[in-house]
Amino acid sequence: MCTLIVRTGRPLALMGVRDEYADRPWEGPGEHWPDYPGVVGGRDLKAGGTWLAVNPSGRRAAALLNGRGRAAEETTRISRGELALRAAYTGAAPGGDLTCYDPFHLVLADLTRVRLFSWDGDRLTTTDLPEGISMVVNTGLDPADERVAAYLPRFESEPWDQLIKAEPSADPAALIVRHELPDGRIFASLSVMEVTLAPDAVTYDFADLTADRDG
């Protein structure tokens, strides 16, 4: 995932836009993981994890974004996709030896607060997201990011479901992206998932952006 929008309050809302290589296989939301019963998310079929996990009974959600920093050693690297599953299931911060993971940002939301855990390959930091609307990108909470500068004011004033209908673009400030790479591969926004958390209900809506767009 490359962009996460969070709105605090009741209901708490998260919207994740997943950008990935178009030829990387995946499937839509479901309870795909027997080790994490009740947790719902889209599944990456290459590594088996997810980019956004929802635990309806626990009133929790967790989203994973790639980070920047020192990569894990090839011989010990494991997929980051289980981090969101574990966080949504347990409600706990990432722990143990994190050096086996490439850099990441993990957002863990429940009815009491929203935390951002950022691992740069050397150090884990924890930040509470502020009240209101925030955008998290691959550089974290970064107001200087072109996408954040362009879209945060719009998420504060416009309907979210309209913003994701933008035409795909290679512009660094675009929310919905499409890059045709020199090797012929396509890197694009493949899906959007919106989650709401409230004391009496948890909802999630999933949009497959590949259903009506090439790639």
XYZ file of N, CA, C and O in Angstrom, residues 15 155 158-166 192 194:
52
model
N -8.844 4.760 4.912
C -8.928 4.397 3.496
C -7.524 4.102 2.993
O -6.633 4.949 3.086
N -9.116 15.814 1.079
C -9.753 14.833 1.958
C -10.443 15.511 3.141
O -11.366 14.940 3.728
N -13.716 17.275 0.722
C -14.468 16.627 -0.346
C -14.815 15.187 0.027
O -14.138 14.569 0.862
N -15.858 14.621 -0.582
C -16.207 13.215 -0.325
C -15.074 12.281 -0.752
O -14.580 12.379 -1.877
N -14.700 11.382 0.133
C -13.590 10.476 -0.162
C -13.863 9.609 -1.370
O -12.961 9.334 -2.175
N -15.106 9.147 -1.508
C -15.388 8.224 -2.604
C -15.271 8.896 -3.968
O -15.105 8.224 -4.987
N -15.339 10.213 -4.013
C -15.160 10.914 -5.278
C -13.686 11.072 -5.630
O -13.307 11.047 -6.808
N -12.848 11.223 -4.607
C -11.422 11.438 -4.856
C -10.750 10.219 -5.464
O -9.806 10.348 -6.245
N -11.224 9.032 -5.139
C -10.587 7.831 -5.681
C -11.018 7.543 -7.113
O -10.523 6.598 -7.733
N -11.916 8.360 -7.652
C -12.340 8.192 -9.040
C -11.450 8.955 -10.012
O -11.715 8.980 -11.214
N -10.389 9.560 -9.501
C -9.471 10.295 -10.374
C -8.850 9.371 -11.409
O -8.627 8.177 -11.158
N -8.775 -0.069 -3.565
C -9.000 0.855 -2.453
C -9.904 0.157 -1.454
O -10.906 -0.465 -1.833
N -11.920 0.957 2.258
C -12.292 1.919 3.293
C -12.914 1.173 4.457
O -13.792 0.323 4.271
